[in-house]
Amino acid sequence: MIDLYSWAAPNGHKVQILVEELEIPYQVIPINITAGDQHADSYRAINPNGKIPAIVDHAPADAGPPFTVFETGAIMVYLAEKERRFLPSDMRKRSEVLQWLFWQVGGIGPMMGQAQHFFRYAPEKVPYAITRYQTETKRLLKILEDRLAGREFICDDYSIADMASFAWIRIHKMTGVSLEEFPRVLEWYGRVRSRPGVGRGLNLLRDQWVDVTKSDQAKFNLFRKNC
Ligand SMILES: N[C@@H](CCC(=O)N[C@@H](CS)C(=O)NCC(=O)O)C(=O)O
């Protein structure tokens, strides 16, 4: 059994989609990041970075004590390796999936996160910051557009790289960036979105979603608490 500490947000969705695609036993434990649950000492003991998601595996492969994993890239590799799905074992294919997974973790995730922040949440409109992160988001979408030429999925077979990028590209409207200029990305997006496991992953915790733009308390817990 996996304990999945999560919230309805792109990084949470990445792992929510994966556990649903894997159809493994898990329970989701909501960490309400708009209420500040991520800052509690009890949660920091699980994720020292104070962000969602994190997992605790109560049946790790070495049959040892429960094992905790934080950081979405590490969680996705851990679960995919354990279940031997969505991450090929062939050296070259595996490396390609990892390259695109880390491209998401270090690139499109943080850039879209900042684009969303300055476009949607920042108390002042800072045109330089909005343009900077939207431009970088578009540059990364063009990289994905080119990669998808002749491919249904990022590394041919559907993998954790697709799940990870999908969860972030899903929020494109909240960054003020349209997918219309990226027709292959748009088609790929539809292919991923239509998978039943993806639908189920997105539905977890959906009823608890909070519109951060409408809550000063949420903005404080997300953006000010650590200042
Ligand atoms: N690098 C981390 C990022 C996790 C992350 O930023 N999670 C966001 C939700 S999408 C969060 O917990 N935000 C709460 C906060 O910043 O206080 C990962 O990939 O796991």
CSV table of N, CA and C in Angstrom, one decimal, residues 99-211:
chain,number,residue,atom,x,y,z
A,99,GLN,N,15.5,11.6,-19.8
A,99,GLN,CA,15.9,12.9,-20.3
A,99,GLN,C,14.6,13.8,-20.4
A,100,TRP,N,13.5,13.2,-20.9
A,100,TRP,CA,12.3,14.0,-21.1
A,100,TRP,C,11.6,14.2,-19.8
A,101,LEU,N,11.7,13.3,-18.9
A,101,LEU,CA,11.1,13.5,-17.6
A,101,LEU,C,11.9,14.7,-16.9
A,102,PHE,N,13.2,14.7,-16.9
A,102,PHE,CA,13.9,15.7,-16.3
A,102,PHE,C,13.8,17.1,-17.0
A,103,TRP,N,13.6,17.0,-18.3
A,103,TRP,CA,13.2,18.2,-19.1
A,103,TRP,C,12.0,18.8,-18.5
A,104,GLN,N,11.0,18.0,-18.2
A,104,GLN,CA,9.8,18.5,-17.5
A,104,GLN,C,10.1,19.1,-16.2
A,105,VAL,N,10.8,18.3,-15.3
A,105,VAL,CA,11.0,18.6,-13.9
A,105,VAL,C,11.8,19.9,-13.8
A,106,GLY,N,12.8,20.0,-14.7
A,106,GLY,CA,13.7,21.2,-14.6
A,106,GLY,C,13.4,22.3,-15.5
A,107,GLY,N,12.4,22.1,-16.5
A,107,GLY,CA,12.2,23.1,-17.5
A,107,GLY,C,10.7,23.5,-17.5
A,108,ILE,N,9.9,22.7,-18.2
A,108,ILE,CA,8.5,23.2,-18.4
A,108,ILE,C,7.7,23.4,-17.1
A,109,GLY,N,8.0,22.6,-16.1
A,109,GLY,CA,7.3,22.7,-14.8
A,109,GLY,C,7.6,24.1,-14.2
A,110,PRO,N,8.9,24.3,-13.9
A,110,PRO,CA,9.2,25.6,-13.2
A,110,PRO,C,8.9,26.8,-14.1
A,111,MET,N,9.1,26.7,-15.4
A,111,MET,CA,8.8,27.9,-16.2
A,111,MET,C,7.3,28.2,-16.3
A,112,MET,N,6.5,27.1,-16.5
A,112,MET,CA,5.0,27.3,-16.5
A,112,MET,C,4.6,27.8,-15.1
A,113,GLY,N,5.2,27.2,-14.1
A,113,GLY,CA,4.8,27.6,-12.7
A,113,GLY,C,5.0,29.1,-12.5
A,114,GLN,N,6.2,29.6,-13.0
A,114,GLN,CA,6.4,31.1,-12.8
A,114,GLN,C,5.6,31.9,-13.7
A,115,ALA,N,5.3,31.4,-15.0
A,115,ALA,CA,4.4,32.1,-15.9
A,115,ALA,C,3.0,32.2,-15.2
A,116,GLN,N,2.5,31.1,-14.6
A,116,GLN,CA,1.2,31.2,-14.0
A,116,GLN,C,1.3,32.2,-12.8
A,117,HIS,N,2.3,32.1,-12.1
A,117,HIS,CA,2.4,33.0,-10.9
A,117,HIS,C,2.3,34.5,-11.3
A,118,PHE,N,3.2,34.9,-12.3
A,118,PHE,CA,3.2,36.3,-12.6
A,118,PHE,C,1.9,36.7,-13.5
A,119,PHE,N,1.4,35.8,-14.2
A,119,PHE,CA,0.2,36.1,-15.1
A,119,PHE,C,-1.1,36.1,-14.2
A,120,ARG,N,-1.1,35.3,-13.2
A,120,ARG,CA,-2.4,35.0,-12.5
A,120,ARG,C,-2.4,35.5,-11.0
A,121,TYR,N,-1.3,35.3,-10.3
A,121,TYR,CA,-1.3,35.4,-8.9
A,121,TYR,C,-0.6,36.7,-8.3
A,122,ALA,N,0.4,37.1,-9.0
A,122,ALA,CA,1.3,38.2,-8.4
A,122,ALA,C,0.4,39.4,-8.1
A,123,PRO,N,0.6,40.1,-7.0
A,123,PRO,CA,-0.2,41.2,-6.6
A,123,PRO,C,0.0,42.4,-7.6
A,124,GLU,N,1.3,42.5,-8.1
A,124,GLU,CA,1.4,43.6,-9.1
A,124,GLU,C,1.7,42.9,-10.5
A,125,LYS,N,1.3,43.6,-11.6
A,125,LYS,CA,1.6,43.1,-12.9
A,125,LYS,C,3.0,43.5,-13.2
A,126,VAL,N,3.9,42.6,-13.4
A,126,VAL,CA,5.3,42.9,-13.8
A,126,VAL,C,5.5,42.4,-15.2
A,127,PRO,N,5.3,43.3,-16.2
A,127,PRO,CA,5.4,42.9,-17.6
A,127,PRO,C,6.6,42.1,-17.9
A,128,TYR,N,7.8,42.5,-17.4
A,128,TYR,CA,9.0,41.9,-17.7
A,128,TYR,C,8.9,40.4,-17.3
A,129,ALA,N,8.4,40.1,-16.1
A,129,ALA,CA,8.4,38.7,-15.6
A,129,ALA,C,7.4,37.9,-16.4
A,130,ILE,N,6.2,38.5,-16.7
A,130,ILE,CA,5.2,37.8,-17.5
A,130,ILE,C,5.8,37.4,-18.8
A,131,THR,N,6.4,38.4,-19.5
A,131,THR,CA,6.9,38.1,-20.9
A,131,THR,C,8.0,37.1,-20.8
A,132,ARG,N,8.9,37.2,-19.8
A,132,ARG,CA,10.0,36.3,-19.7
A,132,ARG,C,9.6,34.9,-19.5
A,133,TYR,N,8.6,34.6,-18.6
A,133,TYR,CA,8.2,33.2,-18.4
A,133,TYR,C,7.2,32.7,-19.5
A,134,GLN,N,6.4,33.6,-20.1
A,134,GLN,CA,5.6,33.1,-21.2
A,134,GLN,C,6.5,32.8,-22.4
A,135,THR,N,7.5,33.6,-22.6
A,135,THR,CA,8.4,33.3,-23.8
A,135,THR,C,9.1,32.0,-23.6
A,136,GLU,N,9.6,31.8,-22.4
A,136,GLU,CA,10.3,30.5,-22.1
A,136,GLU,C,9.3,29.3,-22.2
A,137,THR,N,8.1,29.5,-21.7
A,137,THR,CA,7.1,28.4,-21.9
A,137,THR,C,6.9,28.1,-23.3
A,138,LYS,N,6.7,29.1,-24.2
A,138,LYS,CA,6.5,28.9,-25.6
A,138,LYS,C,7.7,28.3,-26.2
A,139,ARG,N,8.9,28.7,-25.8
A,139,ARG,CA,10.1,28.0,-26.3
A,139,ARG,C,10.1,26.5,-26.0
A,140,LEU,N,9.8,26.2,-24.8
A,140,LEU,CA,9.7,24.8,-24.4
A,140,LEU,C,8.6,24.0,-25.2
A,141,LEU,N,7.5,24.7,-25.4
A,141,LEU,CA,6.4,24.0,-26.1
A,141,LEU,C,6.8,23.7,-27.6
A,142,LYS,N,7.6,24.6,-28.1
A,142,LYS,CA,8.2,24.4,-29.5
A,142,LYS,C,9.1,23.2,-29.5
A,143,ILE,N,9.9,23.1,-28.5
A,143,ILE,CA,10.8,21.9,-28.4
A,143,ILE,C,10.0,20.6,-28.4
A,144,LEU,N,8.9,20.6,-27.6
A,144,LEU,CA,8.0,19.5,-27.5
A,144,LEU,C,7.3,19.2,-28.9
A,145,GLU,N,6.9,20.4,-29.5
A,145,GLU,CA,6.2,20.3,-30.8
A,145,GLU,C,7.2,19.6,-31.8
A,146,ASP,N,8.4,19.9,-31.8
A,146,ASP,CA,9.4,19.3,-32.7
A,146,ASP,C,9.6,17.8,-32.4
A,147,ARG,N,9.7,17.6,-31.1
A,147,ARG,CA,9.9,16.2,-30.6
A,147,ARG,C,8.8,15.3,-31.1
A,148,LEU,N,7.6,15.8,-31.1
A,148,LEU,CA,6.4,15.0,-31.4
A,148,LEU,C,6.2,14.7,-32.9
A,149,ALA,N,7.1,15.2,-33.7
A,149,ALA,CA,7.0,15.0,-35.2
A,149,ALA,C,7.2,13.5,-35.4
A,150,GLY,N,6.1,12.8,-36.0
A,150,GLY,CA,6.2,11.4,-36.2
A,150,GLY,C,6.1,10.5,-35.0
A,151,ARG,N,5.7,11.1,-33.9
A,151,ARG,CA,5.6,10.3,-32.6
A,151,ARG,C,4.2,10.5,-32.0
A,152,GLU,N,3.6,9.5,-31.5
A,152,GLU,CA,2.3,9.6,-30.8
A,152,GLU,C,2.6,10.1,-29.4
A,153,PHE,N,3.7,9.6,-28.8
A,153,PHE,CA,4.0,10.0,-27.4
A,153,PHE,C,5.5,10.5,-27.4
A,154,ILE,N,5.9,11.1,-26.3
A,154,ILE,CA,7.2,11.8,-26.3
A,154,ILE,C,8.3,10.8,-26.6
A,155,CYS,N,8.3,9.6,-26.1
A,155,CYS,CA,9.3,8.6,-26.3
A,155,CYS,C,8.7,7.4,-27.0
A,156,ASP,N,7.8,7.6,-28.0
A,156,ASP,CA,7.1,6.6,-28.8
A,156,ASP,C,6.1,5.9,-27.9
A,157,ASP,N,6.5,5.1,-27.0
A,157,ASP,CA,5.6,4.4,-26.1
A,157,ASP,C,5.2,5.4,-24.9
A,158,TYR,N,3.9,5.3,-24.6
A,158,TYR,CA,3.4,6.2,-23.5
A,158,TYR,C,4.3,5.9,-22.2
A,159,SER,N,4.7,7.0,-21.5
A,159,SER,CA,5.6,6.8,-20.4
A,159,SER,C,5.4,7.8,-19.3
A,160,ILE,N,6.2,7.7,-18.3
A,160,ILE,CA,6.1,8.7,-17.2
A,160,ILE,C,6.5,10.1,-17.7
A,161,ALA,N,7.2,10.2,-18.8
A,161,ALA,CA,7.6,11.5,-19.4
A,161,ALA,C,6.3,12.2,-19.9
A,162,ASP,N,5.4,11.4,-20.5
A,162,ASP,CA,4.1,12.0,-21.0
A,162,ASP,C,3.3,12.5,-19.8
A,163,MET,N,3.2,11.6,-18.8
A,163,MET,CA,2.3,12.0,-17.6
A,163,MET,C,2.8,13.3,-17.0
A,164,ALA,N,4.1,13.4,-16.8
A,164,ALA,CA,4.7,14.5,-16.2
A,164,ALA,C,4.5,15.8,-17.0
A,165,SER,N,4.7,15.8,-18.3
A,165,SER,CA,4.6,17.0,-19.1
A,165,SER,C,3.1,17.4,-19.2
A,166,PHE,N,2.3,16.3,-19.4
A,166,PHE,CA,0.8,16.6,-19.5
A,166,PHE,C,0.3,17.4,-18.3
A,167,ALA,N,0.7,17.0,-17.1
A,167,ALA,CA,0.1,17.6,-15.9
A,167,ALA,C,0.4,19.1,-15.8
A,168,TRP,N,1.6,19.5,-16.4
A,168,TRP,CA,1.9,20.9,-16.4
A,168,TRP,C,1.2,21.6,-17.6
A,169,ILE,N,1.3,21.0,-18.8
A,169,ILE,CA,0.8,21.7,-20.0
A,169,ILE,C,-0.7,21.9,-19.9
A,170,ARG,N,-1.4,21.0,-19.0
A,170,ARG,CA,-2.8,21.1,-18.8
A,170,ARG,C,-3.2,22.5,-18.2
A,171,ILE,N,-2.3,23.2,-17.5
A,171,ILE,CA,-2.6,24.5,-17.0
A,171,ILE,C,-2.2,25.7,-17.9
A,172,HIS,N,-2.0,25.4,-19.2
A,172,HIS,CA,-1.5,26.4,-20.1
A,172,HIS,C,-2.4,27.7,-20.1
A,173,LYS,N,-3.7,27.5,-19.9
A,173,LYS,CA,-4.6,28.7,-20.0
A,173,LYS,C,-4.3,29.6,-18.8
A,174,MET,N,-3.9,29.0,-17.7
A,174,MET,CA,-3.5,29.8,-16.5
A,174,MET,C,-2.2,30.5,-16.6
A,175,THR,N,-1.5,30.3,-17.7
A,175,THR,CA,-0.2,31.0,-17.9
A,175,THR,C,-0.4,32.0,-19.0
A,176,GLY,N,-1.6,32.0,-19.6
A,176,GLY,CA,-1.8,33.0,-20.7
A,176,GLY,C,-1.2,32.5,-22.0
A,177,VAL,N,-0.8,31.3,-22.1
A,177,VAL,CA,-0.2,30.7,-23.3
A,177,VAL,C,-1.2,29.7,-24.0
A,178,SER,N,-1.4,29.9,-25.3
A,178,SER,CA,-2.3,29.0,-26.0
A,178,SER,C,-1.6,27.9,-26.7
A,179,LEU,N,-2.2,26.8,-26.8
A,179,LEU,CA,-1.6,25.6,-27.5
A,179,LEU,C,-1.9,25.7,-29.0
A,180,GLU,N,-2.6,26.6,-29.5
A,180,GLU,CA,-3.0,26.7,-30.9
A,180,GLU,C,-1.8,26.7,-31.8
A,181,GLU,N,-0.7,27.4,-31.4
A,181,GLU,CA,0.5,27.4,-32.3
A,181,GLU,C,1.2,26.1,-32.3
A,182,PHE,N,0.8,25.1,-31.5
A,182,PHE,CA,1.5,23.9,-31.3
A,182,PHE,C,0.6,22.7,-31.6
A,183,PRO,N,0.3,22.5,-32.9
A,183,PRO,CA,-0.7,21.5,-33.3
A,183,PRO,C,-0.4,20.1,-32.8
A,184,ARG,N,0.9,19.7,-32.9
A,184,ARG,CA,1.2,18.3,-32.4
A,184,ARG,C,1.1,18.2,-30.9
A,185,VAL,N,1.4,19.2,-30.2
A,185,VAL,CA,1.3,19.2,-28.8
A,185,VAL,C,-0.2,19.1,-28.4
A,186,LEU,N,-1.0,19.8,-29.2
A,186,LEU,CA,-2.5,19.8,-28.9
A,186,LEU,C,-3.0,18.4,-29.1
A,187,GLU,N,-2.6,17.8,-30.2
A,187,GLU,CA,-3.1,16.4,-30.5
A,187,GLU,C,-2.6,15.4,-29.4
A,188,TRP,N,-1.3,15.5,-29.1
A,188,TRP,CA,-0.7,14.7,-28.0
A,188,TRP,C,-1.5,14.9,-26.7
A,189,TYR,N,-1.8,16.1,-26.4
A,189,TYR,CA,-2.5,16.5,-25.2
A,189,TYR,C,-3.9,15.7,-25.2
A,190,GLY,N,-4.6,15.8,-26.3
A,190,GLY,CA,-5.9,15.1,-26.4
A,190,GLY,C,-5.7,13.6,-26.2
A,191,ARG,N,-4.6,13.0,-26.8
A,191,ARG,CA,-4.4,11.6,-26.7
A,191,ARG,C,-4.2,11.2,-25.2
A,192,VAL,N,-3.4,12.0,-24.5
A,192,VAL,CA,-3.1,11.7,-23.1
A,192,VAL,C,-4.3,11.9,-22.3
A,193,ARG,N,-5.0,13.0,-22.5
A,193,ARG,CA,-6.2,13.3,-21.7
A,193,ARG,C,-7.3,12.3,-21.8
A,194,SER,N,-7.4,11.6,-23.0
A,194,SER,CA,-8.4,10.6,-23.2
A,194,SER,C,-8.2,9.3,-22.5
A,195,ARG,N,-7.0,9.1,-21.9
A,195,ARG,CA,-6.8,7.8,-21.2
A,195,ARG,C,-7.6,7.8,-19.9
A,196,PRO,N,-8.3,6.6,-19.6
A,196,PRO,CA,-9.1,6.5,-18.4
A,196,PRO,C,-8.3,6.8,-17.1
A,197,GLY,N,-7.0,6.3,-17.1
A,197,GLY,CA,-6.2,6.4,-15.9
A,197,GLY,C,-5.9,7.9,-15.6
A,198,VAL,N,-5.7,8.7,-16.7
A,198,VAL,CA,-5.4,10.1,-16.6
A,198,VAL,C,-6.7,10.8,-16.0
A,199,GLY,N,-7.8,10.4,-16.6
A,199,GLY,CA,-9.1,11.0,-16.0
A,199,GLY,C,-9.3,10.7,-14.6
A,200,ARG,N,-9.0,9.5,-14.2
A,200,ARG,CA,-9.2,9.1,-12.8
A,200,ARG,C,-8.2,9.9,-11.9
A,201,GLY,N,-7.0,10.0,-12.4
A,201,GLY,CA,-5.9,10.7,-11.6
A,201,GLY,C,-6.3,12.2,-11.4
A,202,LEU,N,-6.8,12.8,-12.4
A,202,LEU,CA,-7.2,14.2,-12.3
A,202,LEU,C,-8.5,14.4,-11.4
A,203,ASN,N,-9.3,13.4,-11.3
A,203,ASN,CA,-10.5,13.5,-10.5
A,203,ASN,C,-10.2,13.4,-9.0
A,204,LEU,N,-9.1,12.8,-8.6
A,204,LEU,CA,-8.8,12.7,-7.2
A,204,LEU,C,-8.7,14.1,-6.6
A,205,LEU,N,-9.3,14.3,-5.5
A,205,LEU,CA,-9.2,15.6,-4.8
A,205,LEU,C,-9.8,16.8,-5.6
A,206,ARG,N,-10.4,16.5,-6.7
A,206,ARG,CA,-10.9,17.6,-7.6
A,206,ARG,C,-11.9,18.5,-6.8
A,207,ASP,N,-12.7,17.8,-6.0
A,207,ASP,CA,-13.8,18.5,-5.2
A,207,ASP,C,-13.2,19.4,-4.1
A,208,GLN,N,-12.0,19.2,-3.8
A,208,GLN,CA,-11.4,20.1,-2.8
A,208,GLN,C,-10.6,21.3,-3.3
A,209,TRP,N,-10.5,21.4,-4.7
A,209,TRP,CA,-9.7,22.4,-5.3
A,209,TRP,C,-10.2,23.8,-4.9
A,210,VAL,N,-9.2,24.7,-4.6
A,210,VAL,CA,-9.5,26.0,-4.2
A,210,VAL,C,-8.9,27.0,-5.2
A,211,ASP,N,-9.8,28.0,-5.6
A,211,ASP,CA,-9.3,29.0,-6.6
A,211,ASP,C,-8.4,30.0,-5.8
